[in-house]
GROMACS .gro file of C-alpha atoms in nm:
model
  307
    1MET     CA    1   8.708   8.097   7.666
    2ALA     CA    2   8.571   7.759   7.565
    3GLN     CA    3   8.562   7.457   7.793
    4ASP     CA    4   8.645   7.232   7.496
    5ASP     CA    5   8.949   7.434   7.390
    6SER     CA    6   9.294   7.424   7.545
    7VAL     CA    7   9.394   7.793   7.522
    8VAL     CA    8   9.267   8.142   7.602
    9SER     CA    9   9.373   8.464   7.431
   10ALA     CA   10   9.577   8.742   7.586
   11GLN     CA   11   9.271   8.966   7.536
   12TRP     CA   12   9.049   8.730   7.735
   13LEU     CA   13   9.298   8.711   8.020
   14HIS     CA   14   9.346   9.089   8.023
   15GLN     CA   15   8.969   9.137   8.057
   16HIS     CA   16   8.940   8.883   8.340
   17LEU     CA   17   9.265   8.951   8.523
   18GLY     CA   18   9.199   9.004   8.892
   19ALA     CA   19   8.870   8.811   8.898
   20PRO     CA   20   8.863   8.612   9.225
   21ASP     CA   21   8.816   8.279   9.046
   22VAL     CA   22   9.090   8.336   8.783
   23LYS     CA   23   9.435   8.220   8.896
   24VAL     CA   24   9.739   8.280   8.674
   25LEU     CA   25  10.056   8.071   8.690
   26ASP     CA   26  10.395   8.145   8.537
   27ALA     CA   27  10.523   7.795   8.457
   28SER     CA   28  10.836   7.903   8.270
   29TRP     CA   29  11.108   7.640   8.249
   30TYR     CA   30  11.410   7.609   8.022
   31MET     CA   31  11.644   7.336   7.906
   32PRO     CA   32  11.962   7.315   8.118
   33VAL     CA   33  12.178   7.415   7.818
   34GLU     CA   34  11.994   7.749   7.788
   35ASN     CA   35  12.136   7.883   8.115
   36ARG     CA   36  11.818   8.075   8.197
   37ASP     CA   37  11.671   8.108   8.546
   38PRO     CA   38  11.290   8.111   8.526
   39TRP     CA   39  11.245   8.211   8.892
   40GLU     CA   40  11.475   8.509   8.842
   41GLU     CA   41  11.299   8.607   8.519
   42TYR     CA   42  10.960   8.580   8.691
   43GLN     CA   43  11.074   8.825   8.956
   44VAL     CA   44  11.190   9.073   8.689
   45ALA     CA   45  10.871   9.060   8.479
   46HIS     CA   46  10.548   8.861   8.488
   47ILE     CA   47  10.177   8.897   8.420
   48PRO     CA   48  10.033   9.100   8.711
   49GLY     CA   49   9.905   8.872   8.987
   50ALA     CA   50  10.069   8.558   8.846
   51LEU     CA   51  10.233   8.312   9.084
   52PHE     CA   52  10.536   8.105   8.992
   53PHE     CA   53  10.484   7.729   8.943
   54ASP     CA   54  10.816   7.546   8.971
   55ILE     CA   55  10.822   7.249   8.731
   56ASP     CA   56  11.143   7.125   8.892
   57GLY     CA   57  11.008   7.169   9.246
   58ILE     CA   58  10.655   7.028   9.226
   59VAL     CA   59  10.776   6.681   9.133
   60ASP     CA   60  10.809   6.318   9.234
   61GLN     CA   61  11.102   6.323   9.476
   62THR     CA   62  11.148   5.946   9.473
   63THR     CA   63  11.305   5.930   9.125
   64ASP     CA   64  11.620   6.063   8.958
   65LEU     CA   65  11.427   6.128   8.636
   66PRO     CA   66  11.371   6.502   8.575
   67HIS     CA   67  11.044   6.672   8.676
   68MET     CA   68  10.827   6.361   8.702
   69LEU     CA   69  10.462   6.384   8.809
   70PRO     CA   70  10.432   6.417   9.190
   71SER     CA   71  10.197   6.213   9.403
   72GLU     CA   72   9.836   6.327   9.439
   73GLU     CA   73   9.901   6.441   9.796
   74ALA     CA   74  10.211   6.639   9.697
   75PHE     CA   75  10.033   6.809   9.407
   76ALA     CA   76   9.731   6.892   9.624
   77ALA     CA   77   9.958   7.038   9.894
   78ALA     CA   78  10.150   7.251   9.643
   79VAL     CA   79   9.839   7.380   9.466
   80SER     CA   80   9.673   7.456   9.800
   81ALA     CA   81   9.983   7.659   9.896
   82LEU     CA   82   9.935   7.856   9.572
   83ASP     CA   83   9.580   7.935   9.695
   84ILE     CA   84   9.412   7.756   9.402
   85LYS     CA   85   9.075   7.597   9.470
   86ASN     CA   86   8.873   7.346   9.271
   87GLN     CA   87   8.627   7.609   9.147
   88ASP     CA   88   8.904   7.832   9.011
   89LYS     CA   89   8.992   7.880   8.646
   90VAL     CA   90   9.366   7.828   8.608
   91ILE     CA   91   9.553   8.004   8.327
   92VAL     CA   92   9.912   7.890   8.269
   93TYR     CA   93  10.177   8.064   8.062
   94ASP     CA   94  10.552   8.052   8.001
   95GLY     CA   95  10.829   8.281   7.880
   96LYS     CA   96  10.864   8.121   7.536
   97GLY     CA   97  10.499   8.111   7.440
   98PHE     CA   98  10.455   7.737   7.400
   99PHE     CA   99  10.711   7.532   7.586
  100SER     CA  100  10.658   7.438   7.950
  101ALA     CA  101  10.309   7.578   8.025
  102PRO     CA  102  10.131   7.285   7.853
  103ARG     CA  103  10.309   7.051   8.097
  104VAL     CA  104  10.136   7.221   8.391
  105TRP     CA  105   9.805   7.224   8.197
  106TRP     CA  106   9.844   6.845   8.165
  107MET     CA  107   9.937   6.805   8.534
  108PHE     CA  108   9.617   6.977   8.646
  109ARG     CA  109   9.410   6.758   8.411
  110VAL     CA  110   9.582   6.439   8.531
  111PHE     CA  111   9.471   6.534   8.882
  112GLY     CA  112   9.112   6.595   8.776
  113HIS     CA  113   9.104   6.975   8.731
  114ASN     CA  114   8.965   7.053   8.385
  115LYS     CA  115   8.920   7.427   8.439
  116VAL     CA  116   9.269   7.492   8.311
  117TRP     CA  117   9.392   7.666   7.996
  118VAL     CA  118   9.723   7.775   7.846
  119LEU     CA  119   9.764   8.141   7.755
  120ASP     CA  120   9.783   8.138   7.374
  121GLY     CA  121  10.131   8.262   7.287
  122GLY     CA  122  10.233   8.304   7.650
  123LEU     CA  123  10.436   8.599   7.772
  124PRO     CA  124  10.554   8.696   7.420
  125GLN     CA  125  10.191   8.736   7.307
  126TRP     CA  126  10.102   8.928   7.625
  127ARG     CA  127  10.390   9.168   7.555
  128ALA     CA  128  10.299   9.197   7.185
  129SER     CA  129   9.944   9.290   7.287
  130GLY     CA  130  10.084   9.588   7.480
  131PHE     CA  131   9.956   9.474   7.819
  132ASP     CA  132  10.130   9.573   8.141
  133LEU     CA  133  10.379   9.352   8.321
  134GLY     CA  134  10.433   9.330   8.693
  135SER     CA  135  10.786   9.360   8.826
  136ALA     CA  136  10.723   9.441   9.191
  137ASN     CA  137  10.679   9.117   9.380
  138PRO     CA  138  10.431   9.127   9.666
  139ASP     CA  139  10.581   8.933   9.955
  140ASP     CA  140  10.290   8.691   9.959
  141ALA     CA  141  10.351   8.594   9.593
  142VAL     CA  142  10.710   8.498   9.670
  143VAL     CA  143  10.606   8.320   9.991
  144LYS     CA  144  10.330   8.122   9.816
  145SER     CA  145  10.563   7.997   9.543
  146LYS     CA  146  10.830   7.893   9.791
  147THR     CA  147  10.572   7.738  10.023
  148ALA     CA  148  10.441   7.526   9.734
  149ASN     CA  149  10.785   7.369   9.688
  150LYS     CA  150  10.828   7.319  10.062
  151ALA     CA  151  10.484   7.152  10.080
  152VAL     CA  152  10.602   6.891   9.829
  153GLU     CA  153  10.916   6.824  10.034
  154ARG     CA  154  10.709   6.787  10.349
  155VAL     CA  155  10.478   6.531  10.188
  156TYR     CA  156  10.771   6.320  10.068
  157ASN     CA  157  10.936   6.349  10.409
  158GLY     CA  158  10.617   6.216  10.569
  159GLU     CA  159  10.555   6.538  10.759
  160LEU     CA  160  10.220   6.706  10.814
  161THR     CA  161  10.145   6.974  10.557
  162ASN     CA  162   9.939   7.287  10.588
  163THR     CA  163   9.565   7.262  10.526
  164ILE     CA  164   9.495   7.107  10.187
  165THR     CA  165   9.211   7.295  10.019
  166PHE     CA  166   9.252   7.150   9.668
  167LYS     CA  167   9.100   6.808   9.606
  168THR     CA  168   9.256   6.584   9.341
  169GLU     CA  169   9.100   6.303   9.139
  170PHE     CA  170   9.367   6.108   8.953
  171GLN     CA  171   9.292   6.034   8.586
  172PRO     CA  172   9.506   5.728   8.508
  173HIS     CA  173   9.412   5.725   8.139
  174LEU     CA  174   9.611   6.049   8.086
  175TYR     CA  175   9.934   5.916   8.240
  176TRP     CA  176  10.153   5.641   8.096
  177THR     CA  177  10.441   5.456   8.259
  178LEU     CA  178  10.738   5.267   8.114
  179GLU     CA  179  10.545   4.940   8.146
  180LYS     CA  180  10.244   5.072   7.955
  181VAL     CA  181  10.466   5.191   7.670
  182ALA     CA  182  10.656   4.860   7.661
  183HIS     CA  183  10.325   4.675   7.638
  184ASN     CA  184  10.211   4.906   7.359
  185VAL     CA  185  10.530   4.856   7.155
  186ALA     CA  186  10.423   4.492   7.126
  187ALA     CA  187  10.044   4.538   7.117
  188LYS     CA  188  10.041   4.852   6.895
  189ASN     CA  189   9.701   4.962   7.029
  190TYR     CA  190   9.808   5.327   7.048
  191GLN     CA  191   9.999   5.532   6.792
  192GLN     CA  192  10.311   5.666   6.965
  193VAL     CA  193  10.397   6.025   6.867
  194ASP     CA  194  10.727   6.189   6.966
  195ALA     CA  195  10.753   6.569   7.002
  196ARG     CA  196  11.132   6.597   6.973
  197SER     CA  197  11.319   6.732   6.671
  198LYS     CA  198  11.360   6.502   6.371
  199GLY     CA  199  11.737   6.489   6.426
  200ARG     CA  200  11.707   6.366   6.783
  201PHE     CA  201  11.427   6.126   6.685
  202ASP     CA  202  11.635   5.979   6.400
  203GLY     CA  203  11.942   5.945   6.621
  204VAL     CA  204  12.158   6.185   6.418
  205ALA     CA  205  12.144   6.489   6.651
  206PRO     CA  206  12.256   6.473   7.015
  207GLU     CA  207  12.021   6.473   7.313
  208PRO     CA  208  12.053   6.778   7.542
  209ARG     CA  209  12.112   6.556   7.845
  210GLU     CA  210  12.460   6.416   7.896
  211GLY     CA  211  12.487   6.041   7.865
  212VAL     CA  212  12.155   5.999   7.683
  213ARG     CA  213  12.172   5.856   7.329
  214SER     CA  214  11.938   5.993   7.064
  215GLY     CA  215  11.691   5.775   6.878
  216HIS     CA  216  11.331   5.671   6.942
  217ILE     CA  217  11.093   5.409   7.073
  218PRO     CA  218  11.027   5.155   6.793
  219GLY     CA  219  10.707   5.223   6.601
  220SER     CA  220  10.694   5.591   6.698
  221ARG     CA  221  10.629   5.874   6.458
  222CYS     CA  222  10.777   6.222   6.486
  223VAL     CA  223  10.578   6.547   6.503
  224PRO     CA  224  10.820   6.814   6.635
  225PHE     CA  225  10.638   7.030   6.888
  226PRO     CA  226  10.699   7.365   6.703
  227GLU     CA  227  10.460   7.237   6.434
  228MET     CA  228  10.171   7.300   6.674
  229PHE     CA  229  10.199   7.681   6.658
  230ASP     CA  230  10.277   7.971   6.427
  231GLY     CA  231  10.550   8.233   6.457
  232ALA     CA  232  10.353   8.459   6.695
  233PRO     CA  233  10.351   8.199   6.862
  234ARG     CA  234   9.983   8.104   6.864
  235LEU     CA  235   9.826   7.759   6.852
  236LEU     CA  236   9.725   7.663   6.498
  237SER     CA  237   9.360   7.623   6.404
  238ALA     CA  238   9.198   7.281   6.441
  239ASP     CA  239   9.211   7.222   6.064
  240GLU     CA  240   9.581   7.311   6.042
  241LEU     CA  241   9.660   7.090   6.339
  242ARG     CA  242   9.474   6.797   6.182
  243LYS     CA  243   9.685   6.835   5.867
  244LYS     CA  244  10.010   6.829   6.067
  245PHE     CA  245   9.926   6.494   6.225
  246GLN     CA  246   9.783   6.346   5.906
  247GLN     CA  247  10.095   6.448   5.711
  248ALA     CA  248  10.301   6.253   5.965
  249GLY     CA  249  10.095   5.943   5.891
  250ILE     CA  250   9.889   5.955   6.210
  251SER     CA  251   9.525   5.849   6.205
  252LEU     CA  252   9.312   6.079   6.420
  253ASP     CA  253   9.048   5.805   6.440
  254HIS     CA  254   9.278   5.582   6.646
  255PRO     CA  255   9.425   5.625   6.998
  256ILE     CA  256   9.744   5.828   7.040
  257VAL     CA  257  10.003   5.847   7.318
  258VAL     CA  258  10.264   6.125   7.319
  259SER     CA  259  10.622   6.143   7.444
  260CYS     CA  260  10.933   6.361   7.409
  261GLY     CA  261  11.268   6.390   7.590
  262SER     CA  262  11.150   6.420   7.950
  263GLY     CA  263  10.772   6.473   7.945
  264VAL     CA  264  10.753   6.850   7.886
  265THR     CA  265  10.711   6.919   7.513
  266ALA     CA  266  10.497   6.606   7.465
  267CYS     CA  267  10.228   6.807   7.644
  268ILE     CA  268  10.234   7.060   7.357
  269LEU     CA  269  10.121   6.780   7.124
  270ALA     CA  270   9.851   6.686   7.378
  271LEU     CA  271   9.741   7.052   7.379
  272GLY     CA  272   9.712   7.056   7.000
  273LEU     CA  273   9.527   6.725   6.995
  274TYR     CA  274   9.287   6.858   7.260
  275ARG     CA  275   9.196   7.147   7.028
  276ILE     CA  276   9.092   6.900   6.758
  277GLY     CA  277   8.871   6.706   6.996
  278LYS     CA  278   9.106   6.434   7.123
  279HIS     CA  279   9.070   6.502   7.496
  280ASP     CA  280   9.202   6.171   7.628
  281VAL     CA  281   9.560   6.162   7.497
  282PRO     CA  282   9.802   6.020   7.757
  283VAL     CA  283  10.157   6.147   7.808
  284TYR     CA  284  10.443   5.905   7.868
  285ASP     CA  285  10.589   6.085   8.168
  286GLY     CA  286  10.942   5.937   8.168
  287SER     CA  287  10.965   5.968   7.788
  288TRP     CA  288  11.291   5.904   7.601
  289THR     CA  289  11.514   5.985   7.902
  290GLU     CA  290  11.363   5.691   8.093
  291TRP     CA  291  11.326   5.456   7.795
  292GLU     CA  292  11.684   5.507   7.672
  293ALA     CA  293  11.826   5.421   8.016
  294GLN     CA  294  11.671   5.072   8.013
  295SER     CA  295  11.843   4.761   7.877
  296ASP     CA  296  11.829   4.742   7.498
  297SER     CA  297  11.726   4.377   7.510
  298ASP     CA  298  11.411   4.447   7.710
  299TYR     CA  299  11.337   4.797   7.580
  300PRO     CA  300  11.450   4.819   7.216
  301LYS     CA  301  11.560   5.148   7.061
  302ALA     CA  302  11.553   5.267   6.702
  303THR     CA  303  11.858   5.476   6.630
  304ALA     CA  304  11.833   5.532   6.255
  305THR     CA  305  11.558   5.648   6.018
  306ALA     CA  306  11.539   5.307   5.854
  307ALA     CA  307  11.481   5.127   6.184
   0.00000   0.00000   0.00000
């Protein structure tokens, strides 16, 4: 494990599983069209001792946008319910290998917790390594996960929450809003990189969310998130990652902001950029789902490759 890297190996986690300061989170989440239930899958099989982190439950409850970053108080209440403390090392994984876990890695970093890593290759790599899976769910694991979601609801309802043991320290430079992106479209201080597929980016393939047009924020470049990892899946080496961004016309000497469809896979690009030493890459949380819903006159869209 390296403090300046964004992932840990299945071997490392296997050796340290059960250590009192190592907390493991199953952050599996799937696109609505996939018809998969991550909570159900967690209960069938997970890394022993892992707790479930609900990306659709630990969210900002004041917006209709999907899984937006919760308030500091809501995040602290949820993480405290999961029995995670500031001194703990947090290891996050998901059922695909590299999909939703980097989102939770980013969330912890936004709230000031840098002792967080993604399991390289996630559950598929854990299985491929021949390590045991847990299927029996201790009652307290189920209770903690459900209590985390309830803690978020209580905060947004203005109710008192249970004791908060996790202290947050918001890092605004890692989190971008609609206004910041709009300003950047004009100012061009940051290179905007989109993690969606080329078809969606170019406006020729449909978005997975009903009523959302495909296309991209003007001036963006496209680096589809699967380019960050190999077929195992494991995160590519720093040199290979550098080449991927350079081939897309991105200068690694200049600031970068990342986005995607709804703020999940953008975090995979942030994870890759972290490995090559860019530790301050912000994520546009609302991403294309938010941008596309705004008026075209105020928030222009590019809907063809030539645009």
